[in-house]
Structures are given as structure tokens and as C-alpha cells.
Amino acid sequence: MAPYSCARNEFSGEASVYLDANENPMNGPYNRYPDPLQLALKKKIAKIKGVRETQIMLGNGSDEPIDLVFRIFCEPRVDNVVAIDPTYGMYQVCAEVNDIEYRKVRLNPDFSMDASRVLAAVDANTKVIWLCSPNNPSGNLLDRSQMRRVLDGFAGIVVIDEAYVDFSSESSWLSDLGKYPNLIVLQTFSKAWGLASVRCGMAFASEEIIAYYNKVKYPYNVNLLTQTFVNEHLDKETEKAEWVAQILKSRADMKQQLLGLAVVEKVCDSEANFLLVKVKDANAVYRELIARGIVVRNRHNVTLCNDCVRITVGTPAENERLIEEMSKMK
Ligand SMILES: *Cc1c(COP(=O)(O)O)cnc(C)c1O
């Protein structure tokens, strides 16, 4: 398949007169189509992450690189993918939109993963295995040696979603990219970087996989405003590190305080910026918090999450209000 060849692809050097793309000559710089490969931004990201620019795909949030995995690697109504359960909901949504069978492998009650059970769900038509670590909604890291067994034992694509990696005590899988040509690592600017509204997600993989991404994605999938805004934010690494440190401290405080409340039965260990909390009656807690103007995520109907709510770590003042309201509940 030949990708769409846009004006910005056919000529990518520096010229003084651009009459190739039917743009309006006025209203610079917004009149021009943006760089389809976002090279200036990738250059900066490559340096920070220790990868080559050609190992990066940028998308409209992580949603885009997630969806494109199905569109690139799976044949509708023929192929299937395997994923841990519970996990982030977008993998299943994208599977269903693309008409690809989605096979769930239930985690252990402590949300740990047995590689052997994941690999047992694989058949000849399995093209992708979805892992998420730290996982959502549980917040735990998957065991590294179990993940390695999945990577070693499966010849198809293995996606590791690291949206919460900045909050975790373990390092990224990025350093293993060279070892696993079938590995895709997902990260995002939506969490630690505080840019959820800007919509920019990252996929890191072998150059071969990134070439497929570039072929299938919309040519101008990341607009100029996002490219320049994220680029500027990358200079604020110190500020981001301070935010993360603050959130980690609040996460520990919040866990301690929650454990002291009558309504709380259990708080899962978290390597992310949220806590999965088991309460006496999740529906009631959710409802009562809403009535007091506080929104948490009710996970009661999610696998292994009976009577659990997922609570994002907020500012110290926000966390205090949550604890205050929850302390009134029995
Ligand atoms: C929040 C989250 C994302 C981020 O998605 P974006 O589209 O980049 O905002 C990705 N994966 C997981 C598991 C998440 O929880």
C-alpha cells in the first residue's frame, strides 16, 4: 500500500516561496500545513528518552497509536488480540470498532499476571498482546520477568502501555526496544506532563513498526499548536519532576488517611497517580461523594474490582476534602 503523498512529503527542505500546497499565503504561521512527521518535536523527545527519532510515532493522544495497532496488524473477523483483564478500556473499544476479537485473560486476585495463562490464550490468529504496567485501574506494576516471558514466548506484537511510568519505581521498557523488534511501548503527555487537553501520545518501537505507523496514520495527525506547545513544555522537565514528587508524596499521605477510615476496607499499592480503594459499598460511596461535589471513578462492575472506587491523587486541598467527606461515611 502506498501512503498519501502530501506536498510536505514531496518537498521537505527549506525554500523561500511555497506555492505547492494550495495554502493561503497570509495568516502565518497557521496558514501552512504542519510537519507530518513532527521532526523537531521528535528530536527533543528522542534525546530525553534515549531512542532514535525513527523509533517514535506521535499521535492524537495514546488513543491514536492504540487504534492504529488494530488497523495495521489485524484482519477484521479473522484475527484476535489477547489482553489482561482488568485493564484500560480503550483496547477493547478499539478492538470492537475494528471488528477484531478481544480475548481477556483474568489477572490473579492481587492483579498480578501469569505469563503462562496469557500465552495459553494465544492461537494461530493472535496478532497482538496488550499489557499495561503500571496497570489501570489497579495501579500495580506487572512482574518484569512475567512480561519478559510474554515477549519471549510470542512472535506477534506485544504492546506495553506505560502511561503511568513516571509515577512508578521501575524503569521503562524503552531500553529493551533493541532486544524486541515486536515490542511497542506507549507513553503519553496526558498524565505526569499535565497536558491531557493537548492530546499528544507517543509510541516507541522498531523502525520497521514505526514505518507502518507512518504509512497508515492521517498525514497531519498532530496539529501545529500541539507540536509547538508540547515542544515548549519539554523544556520544563524540572517542573514536571516536581509535580511528580508532589503527587507521590500525596499518594502516600492519602493512602495512610484512607486506611484509617471506617468505610475503607482496602487500599491497593499503587505505582501510578491514583489509588484503587475497596469500600463497604462502592455504589453508595460514589453516589454520596457526587452529592458533595466530588467525582471519583466507580469500578464496582469491573473484573476483580467489586466495591472498588478509583481515586485520582489531586492537590493536597482536594485530597483533604475527599478524606473529610469520606470520614463521615459508615
Ligand atoms: C490515561 C491513560 C492513557 C492516556 O491516554 P491519552 O489518549 O494519551 O490521553 C493511556 N493508557 C492508559 C492505560 C491510561 O490510563
Tab-separated table of C-alpha atoms and ligand atoms in Angstrom:
chain	number	residue	atom	x	y	z
A	1	MET	CA	0.000	0.000	0.000
A	2	ALA	CA	1.334	3.453	-0.922
A	3	PRO	CA	0.714	6.172	1.699
A	4	TYR	CA	-0.858	9.514	0.747
A	5	SER	CA	1.884	11.680	-0.652
A	6	CYS	CA	1.349	15.196	0.629
A	7	ALA	CA	3.056	18.377	-0.553
A	8	ARG	CA	5.120	18.437	2.644
A	9	ASN	CA	6.399	14.904	1.892
A	10	GLU	CA	7.417	15.559	-1.707
A	11	PHE	CA	9.458	18.591	-0.756
A	12	SER	CA	10.800	18.762	2.781
A	13	GLY	CA	13.774	21.165	2.553
A	14	GLU	CA	13.854	24.912	3.170
A	15	ALA	CA	12.577	27.168	0.364
A	16	SER	CA	11.681	30.869	0.204
A	17	VAL	CA	8.486	30.549	-1.834
A	18	TYR	CA	5.874	27.871	-1.127
A	19	LEU	CA	3.293	27.508	-3.905
A	20	ASP	CA	2.839	23.744	-3.649
A	21	ALA	CA	0.056	23.063	-1.138
A	22	ASN	CA	-2.808	25.435	-2.027
A	23	GLU	CA	-2.381	27.205	1.288
A	24	ASN	CA	-3.429	30.803	1.917
A	25	PRO	CA	-0.216	32.913	1.715
A	26	MET	CA	-1.493	35.143	4.569
A	27	ASN	CA	-2.007	34.386	8.296
A	28	GLY	CA	1.357	32.789	9.050
A	29	PRO	CA	2.384	30.534	10.637
A	30	TYR	CA	-1.057	28.891	10.869
A	31	ASN	CA	-1.633	29.051	7.104
A	32	ARG	CA	0.913	26.283	6.477
A	33	TYR	CA	0.306	22.548	6.853
A	34	PRO	CA	2.324	21.217	9.789
A	35	ASP	CA	5.243	18.794	9.552
A	36	PRO	CA	3.584	15.375	9.036
A	37	LEU	CA	6.452	13.628	10.848
A	38	GLN	CA	6.845	16.231	13.638
A	39	LEU	CA	10.637	16.047	13.334
A	40	ALA	CA	11.533	18.987	15.586
A	41	LEU	CA	9.433	17.561	18.407
A	42	LYS	CA	10.701	14.018	17.877
A	43	LYS	CA	14.287	15.248	18.017
A	44	LYS	CA	13.705	16.576	21.529
A	45	ILE	CA	11.766	13.510	22.674
A	46	ALA	CA	14.455	11.206	21.271
A	47	LYS	CA	17.090	12.964	23.334
A	48	ILE	CA	15.068	12.792	26.547
A	49	LYS	CA	14.031	9.160	26.059
A	50	GLY	CA	17.318	7.830	24.685
A	51	VAL	CA	15.872	6.469	21.440
A	52	ARG	CA	16.288	7.350	17.763
A	53	GLU	CA	13.786	9.748	16.124
A	54	THR	CA	12.877	6.963	13.719
A	55	GLN	CA	11.680	4.852	16.668
A	56	ILE	CA	8.937	7.353	17.583
A	57	MET	CA	5.344	7.794	16.400
A	58	LEU	CA	3.332	10.720	17.772
A	59	GLY	CA	-0.442	10.685	17.802
A	60	ASN	CA	-3.619	12.426	18.908
A	61	GLY	CA	-3.246	11.097	22.452
A	62	SER	CA	-2.427	7.432	23.032
A	63	ASP	CA	-5.834	6.712	21.536
A	64	GLU	CA	-4.424	7.036	18.030
A	65	PRO	CA	-1.428	4.683	18.336
A	66	ILE	CA	-3.738	2.203	20.168
A	67	ASP	CA	-6.330	2.240	17.378
A	68	LEU	CA	-3.688	2.049	14.663
A	69	VAL	CA	-2.261	-1.178	16.146
A	70	PHE	CA	-5.532	-2.907	15.223
A	71	ARG	CA	-5.722	-1.287	11.813
A	72	ILE	CA	-2.123	-2.142	10.947
A	73	PHE	CA	-1.734	-5.655	12.336
A	74	CYS	CA	-5.195	-7.263	12.466
A	75	GLU	CA	-7.568	-8.590	9.823
A	76	PRO	CA	-11.196	-7.884	10.857
A	77	ARG	CA	-13.263	-11.000	11.717
A	78	VAL	CA	-10.206	-13.213	11.259
A	79	ASP	CA	-7.548	-12.184	13.757
A	80	ASN	CA	-7.720	-11.726	17.508
A	81	VAL	CA	-5.798	-9.983	20.270
A	82	VAL	CA	-5.146	-11.049	23.872
A	83	ALA	CA	-5.229	-8.632	26.811
A	84	ILE	CA	-5.031	-8.757	30.591
A	85	ASP	CA	-8.279	-8.174	32.500
A	86	PRO	CA	-8.952	-5.775	34.127
A	87	THR	CA	-7.098	-3.088	32.215
A	88	TYR	CA	-7.560	0.202	30.338
A	89	GLY	CA	-10.861	0.216	28.428
A	90	MET	CA	-9.638	1.698	25.159
A	91	TYR	CA	-8.009	-1.524	23.913
A	92	GLN	CA	-11.362	-3.318	23.877
A	93	VAL	CA	-13.221	-0.320	22.408
A	94	CYS	CA	-10.729	-0.072	19.536
A	95	ALA	CA	-10.861	-3.861	19.009
A	96	GLU	CA	-14.646	-3.714	18.718
A	97	VAL	CA	-14.668	-0.681	16.429
A	98	ASN	CA	-12.239	-2.534	14.165
A	99	ASP	CA	-14.233	-5.792	14.427
A	100	ILE	CA	-11.341	-7.743	15.968
A	101	GLU	CA	-11.929	-10.468	18.583
A	102	TYR	CA	-10.710	-9.334	22.028
A	103	ARG	CA	-9.643	-12.151	24.377
A	104	LYS	CA	-9.466	-11.307	28.077
A	105	VAL	CA	-7.132	-13.136	30.432
A	106	ARG	CA	-8.151	-12.576	34.034
A	107	LEU	CA	-5.382	-11.399	36.351
A	108	ASN	CA	-4.866	-13.011	39.763
A	109	PRO	CA	-6.920	-11.517	42.650
A	110	ASP	CA	-3.879	-9.397	43.597
A	111	PHE	CA	-3.771	-8.123	39.960
A	112	SER	CA	-0.537	-9.963	39.186
A	113	MET	CA	-0.129	-11.683	35.812
A	114	ASP	CA	0.863	-15.257	34.971
A	115	ALA	CA	2.580	-15.235	31.588
A	116	SER	CA	1.621	-18.868	31.047
A	117	ARG	CA	-2.115	-18.002	31.208
A	118	VAL	CA	-1.668	-15.113	28.768
A	119	LEU	CA	0.281	-17.293	26.340
A	120	ALA	CA	-2.305	-20.084	26.681
A	121	ALA	CA	-4.947	-17.730	25.202
A	122	VAL	CA	-2.879	-17.259	22.034
A	123	ASP	CA	-3.750	-19.156	18.850
A	124	ALA	CA	-2.595	-19.020	15.218
A	125	ASN	CA	-4.672	-15.854	14.600
A	126	THR	CA	-3.466	-13.881	17.614
A	127	LYS	CA	-1.602	-10.824	16.344
A	128	VAL	CA	-1.239	-8.630	19.418
A	129	ILE	CA	-0.898	-8.990	23.217
A	130	TRP	CA	-1.855	-5.942	25.314
A	131	LEU	CA	-0.075	-5.318	28.616
A	132	CYS	CA	-0.361	-2.218	30.778
A	133	SER	CA	2.155	-1.512	33.534
A	134	PRO	CA	1.541	0.233	35.876
A	135	ASN	CA	-1.930	-1.123	35.170
A	136	ASN	CA	-5.182	0.837	35.203
A	137	PRO	CA	-7.409	0.598	37.331
A	138	SER	CA	-5.310	-1.431	39.776
A	139	GLY	CA	-2.183	0.768	39.813
A	140	ASN	CA	0.281	-2.122	40.192
A	141	LEU	CA	3.288	-2.951	38.061
A	142	LEU	CA	3.227	-6.277	36.258
A	143	ASP	CA	6.140	-8.501	37.193
A	144	ARG	CA	9.048	-7.842	34.853
A	145	SER	CA	10.063	-11.494	34.445
A	146	GLN	CA	6.459	-12.477	33.616
A	147	MET	CA	6.333	-9.703	30.998
A	148	ARG	CA	9.625	-10.913	29.595
A	149	ARG	CA	8.169	-14.408	29.284
A	150	VAL	CA	5.307	-12.960	27.207
A	151	LEU	CA	7.767	-11.078	24.984
A	152	ASP	CA	9.959	-14.148	24.536
A	153	GLY	CA	7.084	-16.573	24.073
A	154	PHE	CA	5.015	-14.696	21.470
A	155	ALA	CA	6.072	-13.922	17.909
A	156	GLY	CA	3.423	-11.238	17.292
A	157	ILE	CA	3.224	-7.671	18.552
A	158	VAL	CA	3.420	-7.010	22.306
A	159	VAL	CA	2.193	-3.576	23.428
A	160	ILE	CA	3.281	-2.297	26.844
A	161	ASP	CA	1.261	0.767	27.853
A	162	GLU	CA	3.381	2.907	30.181
A	163	ALA	CA	1.025	5.865	30.608
A	164	TYR	CA	1.907	5.968	34.335
A	165	VAL	CA	5.615	5.138	34.104
A	166	ASP	CA	6.690	8.496	35.573
A	167	PHE	CA	4.957	7.669	38.869
A	168	SER	CA	6.461	4.209	39.158
A	169	SER	CA	9.544	2.914	40.941
A	170	GLU	CA	10.610	0.752	37.999
A	171	SER	CA	12.241	1.943	34.810
A	172	SER	CA	10.675	1.977	31.356
A	173	TRP	CA	10.791	-0.855	28.817
A	174	LEU	CA	12.240	1.618	26.293
A	175	SER	CA	15.748	0.298	26.916
A	176	ASP	CA	14.579	-3.142	25.701
A	177	LEU	CA	13.375	-1.890	22.298
A	178	GLY	CA	16.589	-3.042	20.621
A	179	LYS	CA	16.139	-6.535	22.020
A	180	TYR	CA	12.499	-6.968	20.953
A	181	PRO	CA	11.610	-5.962	17.378
A	182	ASN	CA	7.965	-6.894	18.174
A	183	LEU	CA	7.647	-4.502	21.146
A	184	ILE	CA	5.588	-1.288	21.138
A	185	VAL	CA	5.889	0.952	24.215
A	186	LEU	CA	3.168	3.563	24.712
A	187	GLN	CA	3.653	6.729	26.756
A	188	THR	CA	1.665	9.967	26.916
A	189	PHE	CA	1.802	13.652	27.784
A	190	SER	CA	-1.627	13.342	29.451
A	191	LYS	CA	-0.576	12.324	32.963
A	192	ALA	CA	2.781	13.313	34.506
A	193	TRP	CA	3.315	16.137	31.991
A	194	GLY	CA	-0.110	17.622	32.799
A	195	LEU	CA	-1.161	18.028	29.159
A	196	ALA	CA	-4.270	15.841	28.819
A	197	SER	CA	-6.148	18.575	26.930
A	198	VAL	CA	-3.390	18.997	24.367
A	199	ARG	CA	-3.752	15.402	23.074
A	200	CYS	CA	-0.306	14.011	22.373
A	201	GLY	CA	0.636	10.371	22.787
A	202	MET	CA	3.841	8.534	21.945
A	203	ALA	CA	4.521	5.082	20.552
A	204	PHE	CA	8.090	3.768	20.593
A	205	ALA	CA	9.050	0.729	18.520
A	206	SER	CA	11.433	-0.679	15.923
A	207	GLU	CA	11.935	1.440	12.809
A	208	GLU	CA	10.012	-1.159	10.836
A	209	ILE	CA	6.907	-0.825	13.028
A	210	ILE	CA	7.149	2.994	13.037
A	211	ALA	CA	7.279	2.907	9.226
A	212	TYR	CA	3.903	1.099	9.234
A	213	TYR	CA	2.501	3.686	11.630
A	214	ASN	CA	3.646	6.488	9.311
A	215	LYS	CA	2.051	4.784	6.345
A	216	VAL	CA	-1.367	4.347	7.930
A	217	LYS	CA	-1.813	7.459	10.127
A	218	TYR	CA	-3.506	10.607	8.821
A	219	PRO	CA	-0.785	12.762	7.225
A	220	TYR	CA	-1.281	15.752	9.570
A	221	ASN	CA	-2.377	13.866	12.670
A	222	VAL	CA	-0.644	16.204	15.145
A	223	ASN	CA	-1.510	19.853	14.555
A	224	LEU	CA	0.974	22.752	14.761
A	225	LEU	CA	-0.420	24.118	18.041
A	226	THR	CA	0.128	20.764	19.735
A	227	GLN	CA	3.590	20.275	18.204
A	228	THR	CA	4.884	23.673	19.348
A	229	PHE	CA	3.145	23.593	22.732
A	230	VAL	CA	4.497	20.157	23.658
A	231	ASN	CA	7.920	21.158	22.334
A	232	GLU	CA	8.000	24.163	24.699
A	233	HIS	CA	6.801	22.052	27.625
A	234	LEU	CA	9.652	19.593	27.156
A	235	ASP	CA	11.956	22.336	28.475
A	236	LYS	CA	10.108	22.178	31.785
A	237	GLU	CA	11.400	18.809	32.876
A	238	THR	CA	12.304	20.152	36.319
A	239	GLU	CA	8.773	21.384	36.876
A	240	LYS	CA	7.367	18.048	35.758
A	241	ALA	CA	9.696	16.238	38.173
A	242	GLU	CA	8.454	18.494	40.994
A	243	TRP	CA	4.833	17.739	40.122
A	244	VAL	CA	5.550	14.024	40.155
A	245	ALA	CA	7.337	14.265	43.520
A	246	GLN	CA	4.394	16.183	44.976
A	247	ILE	CA	1.904	13.622	43.649
A	248	LEU	CA	3.946	10.715	45.018
A	249	LYS	CA	4.017	12.327	48.450
A	250	SER	CA	0.267	12.978	48.318
A	251	ARG	CA	-0.329	9.403	47.168
A	252	ALA	CA	1.400	8.061	50.281
A	253	ASP	CA	-0.413	10.517	52.607
A	254	MET	CA	-3.752	9.744	51.007
A	255	LYS	CA	-3.257	6.012	51.335
A	256	GLN	CA	-2.484	6.328	55.040
A	257	GLN	CA	-5.505	8.536	55.664
A	258	LEU	CA	-7.849	6.303	53.669
A	259	LEU	CA	-6.730	3.255	55.628
A	260	GLY	CA	-7.908	4.965	58.813
A	261	LEU	CA	-11.487	5.457	57.577
A	262	ALA	CA	-14.413	3.246	58.677
A	263	VAL	CA	-15.794	2.990	55.149
A	264	VAL	CA	-12.490	1.786	53.639
A	265	GLU	CA	-11.686	-1.927	53.584
A	266	LYS	CA	-8.527	-1.978	51.493
A	267	VAL	CA	-6.235	0.329	49.517
A	268	CYS	CA	-4.168	-1.283	46.757
A	269	ASP	CA	-0.478	-0.425	46.485
A	270	SER	CA	-0.101	1.996	43.605
A	271	GLU	CA	2.712	2.832	41.212
A	272	ALA	CA	0.514	5.404	39.451
A	273	ASN	CA	-1.227	8.712	40.251
A	274	PHE	CA	-4.379	7.050	41.568
A	275	LEU	CA	-5.467	4.589	44.232
A	276	LEU	CA	-7.847	1.664	43.844
A	277	VAL	CA	-9.831	1.621	47.063
A	278	LYS	CA	-12.139	-1.144	48.271
A	279	VAL	CA	-15.010	0.246	50.327
A	280	LYS	CA	-18.071	-1.248	52.001
A	281	ASP	CA	-20.453	-0.231	49.210
A	282	ALA	CA	-18.866	1.387	46.139
A	283	ASN	CA	-22.173	2.485	44.598
A	284	ALA	CA	-23.155	4.261	47.817
A	285	VAL	CA	-19.747	5.908	48.262
A	286	TYR	CA	-19.770	7.056	44.645
A	287	ARG	CA	-23.294	8.481	44.990
A	288	GLU	CA	-22.606	10.235	48.279
A	289	LEU	CA	-19.376	11.787	47.006
A	290	ILE	CA	-21.168	13.075	43.905
A	291	ALA	CA	-23.793	14.666	46.155
A	292	ARG	CA	-20.929	16.513	47.864
A	293	GLY	CA	-19.409	17.663	44.593
A	294	ILE	CA	-16.575	15.119	44.420
A	295	VAL	CA	-16.241	12.780	41.450
A	296	VAL	CA	-14.287	9.530	41.672
A	297	ARG	CA	-14.409	6.542	39.317
A	298	ASN	CA	-16.775	3.760	40.326
A	299	ARG	CA	-15.114	0.476	39.290
A	300	HIS	CA	-17.659	-1.802	41.021
A	301	ASN	CA	-18.618	-3.580	37.795
A	302	VAL	CA	-15.035	-4.158	36.616
A	303	THR	CA	-13.372	-7.602	36.866
A	304	LEU	CA	-11.773	-8.189	40.317
A	305	CYS	CA	-12.849	-4.678	41.420
A	306	ASN	CA	-16.047	-5.422	43.359
A	307	ASP	CA	-16.879	-2.480	45.616
A	308	CYS	CA	-13.839	-0.550	44.440
A	309	VAL	CA	-13.540	3.094	43.514
A	310	ARG	CA	-10.542	4.543	41.704
A	311	ILE	CA	-9.417	7.841	43.169
A	312	THR	CA	-7.012	10.147	41.364
A	313	VAL	CA	-4.429	11.923	43.525
A	314	GLY	CA	-5.340	15.612	43.391
A	315	THR	CA	-3.915	18.710	45.064
A	316	PRO	CA	-3.389	18.476	48.845
A	317	ALA	CA	-6.522	20.617	49.335
A	318	GLU	CA	-8.616	18.400	47.055
A	319	ASN	CA	-7.375	15.239	48.749
A	320	GLU	CA	-8.197	16.736	52.141
A	321	ARG	CA	-11.758	17.448	51.061
A	322	LEU	CA	-12.157	13.877	49.826
A	323	ILE	CA	-10.896	12.455	53.129
A	324	GLU	CA	-13.103	14.823	55.088
A	325	GLU	CA	-16.234	13.718	53.205
A	326	MET	CA	-15.326	10.028	53.298
A	327	SER	CA	-14.613	10.176	57.017
A	328	LYS	CA	-18.320	10.993	57.577
A	329	MET	CA	-19.371	7.726	55.904
A	330	LYS	CA	-20.011	4.490	57.745
B	1	LIG	C1	-4.756	7.771	30.812
B	1	LIG	C2	-4.238	6.598	30.043
B	1	LIG	C3	-3.717	6.780	28.763
B	1	LIG	C4	-3.644	8.143	28.125
B	1	LIG	O1	-4.406	8.251	27.006
B	1	LIG	P1	-4.233	9.579	26.111
B	1	LIG	O2	-5.052	9.258	24.910
B	1	LIG	O3	-2.777	9.695	25.802
B	1	LIG	O4	-4.730	10.729	26.894
B	1	LIG	C5	-3.179	5.690	28.104
B	1	LIG	N1	-3.172	4.471	28.669
B	1	LIG	C6	-3.674	4.270	29.905
B	1	LIG	C7	-3.601	2.921	30.497
B	1	LIG	C8	-4.233	5.326	30.611
B	1	LIG	O5	-4.757	5.097	31.831
